Tab-separated table of C-alpha atoms and ligand atoms in Angstrom:
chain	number	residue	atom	x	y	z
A	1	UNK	CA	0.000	0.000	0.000
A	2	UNK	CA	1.394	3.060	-1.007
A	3	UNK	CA	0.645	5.948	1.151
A	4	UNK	CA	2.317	9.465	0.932
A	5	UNK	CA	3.373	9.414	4.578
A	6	UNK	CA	5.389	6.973	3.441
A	7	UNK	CA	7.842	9.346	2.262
A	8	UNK	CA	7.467	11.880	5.157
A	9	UNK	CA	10.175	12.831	7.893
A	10	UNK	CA	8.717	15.888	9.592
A	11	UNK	CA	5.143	16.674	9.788
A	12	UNK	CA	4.642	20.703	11.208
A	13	UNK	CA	1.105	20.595	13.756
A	14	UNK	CA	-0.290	23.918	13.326
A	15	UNK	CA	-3.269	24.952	16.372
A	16	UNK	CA	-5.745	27.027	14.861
A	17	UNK	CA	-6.117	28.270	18.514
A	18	UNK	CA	-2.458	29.317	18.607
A	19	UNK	CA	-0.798	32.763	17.334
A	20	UNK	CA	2.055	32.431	14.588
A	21	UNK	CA	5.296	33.262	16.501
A	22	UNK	CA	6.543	37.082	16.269
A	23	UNK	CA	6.583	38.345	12.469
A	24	UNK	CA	5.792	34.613	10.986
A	25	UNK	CA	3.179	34.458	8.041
A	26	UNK	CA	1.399	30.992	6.631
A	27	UNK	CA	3.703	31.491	3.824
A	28	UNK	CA	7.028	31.186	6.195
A	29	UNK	CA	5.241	28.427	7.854
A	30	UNK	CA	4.644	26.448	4.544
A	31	UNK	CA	8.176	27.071	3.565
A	32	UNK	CA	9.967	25.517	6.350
A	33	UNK	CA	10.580	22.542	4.479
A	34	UNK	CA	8.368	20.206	6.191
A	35	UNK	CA	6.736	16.962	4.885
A	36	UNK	CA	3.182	17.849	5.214
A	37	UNK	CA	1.152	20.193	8.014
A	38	UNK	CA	-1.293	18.643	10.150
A	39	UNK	CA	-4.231	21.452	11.550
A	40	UNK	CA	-5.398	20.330	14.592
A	41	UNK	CA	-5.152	21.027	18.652
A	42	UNK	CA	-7.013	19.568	22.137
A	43	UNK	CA	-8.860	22.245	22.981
A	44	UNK	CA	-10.669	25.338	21.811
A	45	UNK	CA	-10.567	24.529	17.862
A	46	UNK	CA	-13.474	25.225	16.027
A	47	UNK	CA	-14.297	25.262	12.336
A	48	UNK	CA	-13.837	28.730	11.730
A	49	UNK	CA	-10.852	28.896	13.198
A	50	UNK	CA	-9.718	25.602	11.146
A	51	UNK	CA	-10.974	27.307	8.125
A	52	UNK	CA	-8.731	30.649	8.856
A	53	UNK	CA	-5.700	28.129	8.862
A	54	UNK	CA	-6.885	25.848	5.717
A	55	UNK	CA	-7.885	29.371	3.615
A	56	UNK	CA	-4.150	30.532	4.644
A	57	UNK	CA	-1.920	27.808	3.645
A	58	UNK	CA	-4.194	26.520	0.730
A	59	UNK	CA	-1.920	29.031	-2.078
A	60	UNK	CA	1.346	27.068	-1.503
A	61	UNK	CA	2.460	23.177	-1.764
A	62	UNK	CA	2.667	22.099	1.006
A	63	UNK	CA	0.179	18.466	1.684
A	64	UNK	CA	-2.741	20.136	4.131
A	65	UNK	CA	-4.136	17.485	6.365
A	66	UNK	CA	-6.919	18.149	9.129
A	67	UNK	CA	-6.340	16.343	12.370
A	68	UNK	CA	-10.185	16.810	14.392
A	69	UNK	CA	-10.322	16.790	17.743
A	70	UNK	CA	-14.359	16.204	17.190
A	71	UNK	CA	-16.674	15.570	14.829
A	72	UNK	CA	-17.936	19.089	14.989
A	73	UNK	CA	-14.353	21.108	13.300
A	74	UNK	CA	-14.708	18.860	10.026
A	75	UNK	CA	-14.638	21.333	7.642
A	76	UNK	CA	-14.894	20.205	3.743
A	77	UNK	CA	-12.253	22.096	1.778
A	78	UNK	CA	-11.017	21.030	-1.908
A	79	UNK	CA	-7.074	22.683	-0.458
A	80	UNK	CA	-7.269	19.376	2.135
A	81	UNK	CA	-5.251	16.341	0.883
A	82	UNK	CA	-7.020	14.593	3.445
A	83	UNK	CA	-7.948	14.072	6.886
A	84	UNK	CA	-5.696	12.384	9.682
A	85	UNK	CA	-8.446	10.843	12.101
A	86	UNK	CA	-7.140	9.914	15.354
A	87	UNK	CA	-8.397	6.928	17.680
A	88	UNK	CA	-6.899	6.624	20.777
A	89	UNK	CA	-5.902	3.218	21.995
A	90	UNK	CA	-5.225	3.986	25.229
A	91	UNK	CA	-8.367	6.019	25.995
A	92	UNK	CA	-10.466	5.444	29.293
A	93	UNK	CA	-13.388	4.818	27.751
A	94	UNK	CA	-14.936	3.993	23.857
A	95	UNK	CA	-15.879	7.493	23.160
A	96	UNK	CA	-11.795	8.423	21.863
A	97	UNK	CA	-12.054	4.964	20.291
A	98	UNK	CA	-14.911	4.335	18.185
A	99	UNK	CA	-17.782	6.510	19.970
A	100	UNK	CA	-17.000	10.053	18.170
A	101	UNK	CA	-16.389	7.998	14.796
A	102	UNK	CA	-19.621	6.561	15.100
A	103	UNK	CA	-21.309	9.910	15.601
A	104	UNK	CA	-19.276	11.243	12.896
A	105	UNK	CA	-20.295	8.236	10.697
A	106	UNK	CA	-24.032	8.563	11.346
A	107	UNK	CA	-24.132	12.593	11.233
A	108	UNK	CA	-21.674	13.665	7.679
A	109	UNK	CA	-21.526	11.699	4.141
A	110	UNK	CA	-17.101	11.265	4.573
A	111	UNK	CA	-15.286	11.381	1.533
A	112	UNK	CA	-13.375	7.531	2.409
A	113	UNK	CA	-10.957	7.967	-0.005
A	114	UNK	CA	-9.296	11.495	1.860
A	115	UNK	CA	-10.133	10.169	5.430
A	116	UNK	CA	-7.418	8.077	7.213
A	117	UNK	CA	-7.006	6.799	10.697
A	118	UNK	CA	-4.220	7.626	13.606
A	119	UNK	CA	-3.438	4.839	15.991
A	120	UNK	CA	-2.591	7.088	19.105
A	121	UNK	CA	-0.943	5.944	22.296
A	122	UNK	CA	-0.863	8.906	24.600
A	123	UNK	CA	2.005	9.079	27.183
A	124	UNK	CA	2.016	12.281	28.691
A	125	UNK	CA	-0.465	12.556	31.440
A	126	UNK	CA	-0.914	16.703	31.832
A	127	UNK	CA	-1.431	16.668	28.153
A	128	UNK	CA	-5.065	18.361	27.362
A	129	UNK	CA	-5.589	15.022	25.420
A	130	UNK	CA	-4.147	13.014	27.811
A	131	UNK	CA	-6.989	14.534	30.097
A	132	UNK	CA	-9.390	14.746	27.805
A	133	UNK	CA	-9.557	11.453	26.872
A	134	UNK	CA	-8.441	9.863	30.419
A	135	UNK	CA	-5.589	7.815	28.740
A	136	UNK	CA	-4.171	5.298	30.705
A	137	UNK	CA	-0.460	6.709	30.401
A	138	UNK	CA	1.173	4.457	32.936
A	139	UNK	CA	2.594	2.410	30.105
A	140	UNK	CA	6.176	0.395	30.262
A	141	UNK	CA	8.000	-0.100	26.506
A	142	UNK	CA	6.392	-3.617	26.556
A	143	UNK	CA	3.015	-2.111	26.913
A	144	UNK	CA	3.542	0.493	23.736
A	145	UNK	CA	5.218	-2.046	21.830
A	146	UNK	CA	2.166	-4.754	22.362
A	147	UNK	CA	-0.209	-1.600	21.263
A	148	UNK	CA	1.806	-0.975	18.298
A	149	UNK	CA	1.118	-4.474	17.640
A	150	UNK	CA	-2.343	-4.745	17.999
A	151	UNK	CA	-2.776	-1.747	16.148
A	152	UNK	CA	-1.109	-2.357	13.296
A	153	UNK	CA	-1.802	-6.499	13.044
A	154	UNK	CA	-5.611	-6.553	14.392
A	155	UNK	CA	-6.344	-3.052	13.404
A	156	UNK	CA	-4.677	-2.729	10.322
A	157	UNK	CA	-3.883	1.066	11.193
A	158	UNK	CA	-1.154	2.409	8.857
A	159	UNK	CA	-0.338	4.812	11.191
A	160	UNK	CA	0.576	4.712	14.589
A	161	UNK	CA	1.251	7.524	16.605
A	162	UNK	CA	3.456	7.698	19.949
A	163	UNK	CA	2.221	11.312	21.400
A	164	UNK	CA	4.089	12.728	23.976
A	165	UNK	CA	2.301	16.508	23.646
A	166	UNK	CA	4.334	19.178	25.783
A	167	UNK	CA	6.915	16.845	26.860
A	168	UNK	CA	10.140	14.558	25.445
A	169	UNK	CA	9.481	11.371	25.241
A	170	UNK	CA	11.359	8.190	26.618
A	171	UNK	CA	13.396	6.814	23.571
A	172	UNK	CA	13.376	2.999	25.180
A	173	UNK	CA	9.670	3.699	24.346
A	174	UNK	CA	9.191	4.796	21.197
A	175	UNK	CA	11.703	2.516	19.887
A	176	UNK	CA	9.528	-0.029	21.466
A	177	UNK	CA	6.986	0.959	19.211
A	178	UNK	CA	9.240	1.748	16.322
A	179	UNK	CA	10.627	-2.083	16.123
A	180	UNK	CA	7.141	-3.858	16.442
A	181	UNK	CA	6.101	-2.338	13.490
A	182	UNK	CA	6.753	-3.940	9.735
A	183	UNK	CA	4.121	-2.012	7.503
A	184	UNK	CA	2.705	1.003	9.557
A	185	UNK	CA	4.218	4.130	9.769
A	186	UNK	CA	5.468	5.387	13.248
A	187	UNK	CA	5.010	8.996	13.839
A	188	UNK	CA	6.280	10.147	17.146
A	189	UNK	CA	5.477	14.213	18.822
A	190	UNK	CA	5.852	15.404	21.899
A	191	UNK	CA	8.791	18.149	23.130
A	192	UNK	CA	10.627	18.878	20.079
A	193	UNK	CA	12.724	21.897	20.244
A	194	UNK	CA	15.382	22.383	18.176
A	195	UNK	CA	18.380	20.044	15.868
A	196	UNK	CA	19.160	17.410	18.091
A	197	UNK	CA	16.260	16.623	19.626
A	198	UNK	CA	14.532	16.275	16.037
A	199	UNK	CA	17.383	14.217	15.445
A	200	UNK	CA	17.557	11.630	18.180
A	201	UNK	CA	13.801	11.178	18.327
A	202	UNK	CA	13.546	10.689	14.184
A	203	UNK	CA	16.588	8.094	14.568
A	204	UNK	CA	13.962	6.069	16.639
A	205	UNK	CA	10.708	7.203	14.341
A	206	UNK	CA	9.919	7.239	10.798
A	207	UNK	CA	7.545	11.041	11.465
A	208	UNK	CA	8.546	13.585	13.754
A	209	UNK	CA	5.670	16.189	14.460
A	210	UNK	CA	6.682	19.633	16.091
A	211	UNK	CA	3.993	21.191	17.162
A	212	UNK	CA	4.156	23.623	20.112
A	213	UNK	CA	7.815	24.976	18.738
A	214	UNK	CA	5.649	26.892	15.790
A	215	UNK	CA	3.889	29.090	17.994
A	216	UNK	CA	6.409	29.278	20.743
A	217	UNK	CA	9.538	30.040	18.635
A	218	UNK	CA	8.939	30.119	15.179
A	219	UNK	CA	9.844	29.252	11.325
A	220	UNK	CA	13.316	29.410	12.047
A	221	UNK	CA	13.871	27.106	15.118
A	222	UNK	CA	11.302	24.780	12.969
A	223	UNK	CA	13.500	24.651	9.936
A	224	UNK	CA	16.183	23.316	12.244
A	225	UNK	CA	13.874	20.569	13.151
A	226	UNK	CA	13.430	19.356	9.433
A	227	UNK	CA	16.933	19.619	9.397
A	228	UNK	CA	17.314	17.330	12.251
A	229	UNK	CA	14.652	14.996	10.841
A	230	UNK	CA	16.032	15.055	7.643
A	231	UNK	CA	19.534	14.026	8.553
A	232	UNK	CA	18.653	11.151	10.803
B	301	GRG	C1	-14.245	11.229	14.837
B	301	GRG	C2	-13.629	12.541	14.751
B	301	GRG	C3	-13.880	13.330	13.549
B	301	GRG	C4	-12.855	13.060	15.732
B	301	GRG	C5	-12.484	12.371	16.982
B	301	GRG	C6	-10.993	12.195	17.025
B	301	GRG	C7	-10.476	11.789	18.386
B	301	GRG	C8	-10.710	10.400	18.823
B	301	GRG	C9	-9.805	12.690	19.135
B	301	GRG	C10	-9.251	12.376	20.454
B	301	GRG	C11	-7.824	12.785	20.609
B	301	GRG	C12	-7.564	14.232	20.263
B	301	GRG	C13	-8.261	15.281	21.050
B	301	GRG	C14	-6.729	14.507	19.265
B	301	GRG	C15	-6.427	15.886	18.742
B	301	GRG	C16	-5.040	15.963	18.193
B	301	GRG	C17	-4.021	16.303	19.217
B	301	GRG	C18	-3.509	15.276	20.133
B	301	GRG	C19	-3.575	17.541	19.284
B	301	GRG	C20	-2.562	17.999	20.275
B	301	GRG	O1	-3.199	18.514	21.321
B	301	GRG	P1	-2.472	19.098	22.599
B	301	GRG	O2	-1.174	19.699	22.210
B	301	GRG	O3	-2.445	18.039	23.656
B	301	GRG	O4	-3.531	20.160	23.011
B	301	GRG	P2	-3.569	21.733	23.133
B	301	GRG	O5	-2.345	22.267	22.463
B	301	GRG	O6	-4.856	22.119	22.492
B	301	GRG	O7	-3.587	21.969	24.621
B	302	1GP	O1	3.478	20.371	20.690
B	302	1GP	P1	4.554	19.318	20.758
B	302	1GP	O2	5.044	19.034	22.137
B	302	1GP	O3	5.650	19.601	19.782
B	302	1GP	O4	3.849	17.944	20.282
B	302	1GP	C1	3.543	17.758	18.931
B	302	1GP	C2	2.326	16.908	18.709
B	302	1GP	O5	2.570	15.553	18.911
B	302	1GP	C3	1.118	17.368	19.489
B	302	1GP	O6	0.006	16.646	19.057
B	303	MG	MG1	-0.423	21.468	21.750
């Protein structure tokens, strides 16, 4: 199966509830060399504010997937190459599973060719969706690794996703992850600030998403993440 993550090293998370850093345009952000930018955040998105983002970033490139939070930010836009759905594995309940699909499912006709699913195992308890979803993030490297596996060999996700929001993650971990997959791709986020921790954390990844570092530093300390990615 062919997919064009595949190919990708560094995917940029832009929060359409988050400020661009300083001076930064969508133009500087879709010229940082990433692989593909993801639109998506926890808390306080909204489709308007998704659409802002989409509308800005549509003119260049740059692949333009939408990563929901909810059924209720879908917005339908031809500039979207897609949409990255997330399910989390870990979740304390269905709802982050299969319950918000199922709404989603019942309530909007989904184009199935442009939607694709996220196999997330959340590690980093104080994140929003840590909380939100009330993952259970007490998880050794066996435990990832055996989710990996039943994600990718039971679920058939093509995807899986080690997220780490706000913080660095443990390597032992995500290379845990990283070696129990054959076909899916691992993407790993959580903490990445600069060269060398893009670098590390891609060595034990096939994705690395920066996220926070947009709106916190900027295009410029971004760039050196691709670069990081990029020479791993
Ligand atoms: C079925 C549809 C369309 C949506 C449901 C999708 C699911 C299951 C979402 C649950 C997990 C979730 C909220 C994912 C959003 C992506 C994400 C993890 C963004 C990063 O968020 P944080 O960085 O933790 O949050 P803030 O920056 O907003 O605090
Ligand atoms: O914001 P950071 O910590 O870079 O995390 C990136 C991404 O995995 C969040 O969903
Ligand atoms: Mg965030």
């Amino acid at each position: 199966m062919n997919n064009p993550w595949d190919d990708w090293d560094h995917v940029l998370k832009v929060d359409p509830d988050k400020e661009l850093h300083g001076d930064d345009t969508f133009e500087d952000v879709c010229r940082t060399g990433t692989d593909a930018i993801e639109i998506g955040g926890t808390l306080d998105v909204t489709a308007e504010k998704m659409t802002r983002v989409v509308d800005a970033a549509a003119e260049y490139d740059v692949p333009l997937y939408q990563e929901p939070s909810n059924p209720g930010v879908v917005i339908d836009s031809p500039a979207l190459d897609g949409y990255l759905i997330p399910t989390v594995f870990n979740a304390g309940g269905p709802f982050w599973i299969t319950g918000a699909h199922k709404e989603w499912v019942r309530i909007d006709d989904l184009d199935w060719d442009r939607t694709h699913t996220e196999a997330y195992i959340v590690m980093n308890p104080e994140a929003s969706v840590a909380q939100l979803t009330e993952a259970d993030c007490d998880l050794s490297a066996d435990d990832v690794e055996a989710y990996a596996k039943v994600a990718e060999r039971m679920f058939g996700q093509e995807i899986v996703y080690v997220e780490y929001s706000g913080m660095f993650g443990d390597t032992e971990k995500v290379a845990a992850a990283h070696d129990a997959l054959d076909e899916a791709t691992l993407f790993y986020g959580g903490g990445i600030h600069g060269y060398e921790s893009a670098n590390e954390m891609a060595a034990h990844s096939d994705v690395i998403v920066v996220g926070d570092l947009l709106h916190d530093e900027g295009v410029d300390a971004v760039r050196e993440t691709v670069k990081g990615a990029k020479d791993a």
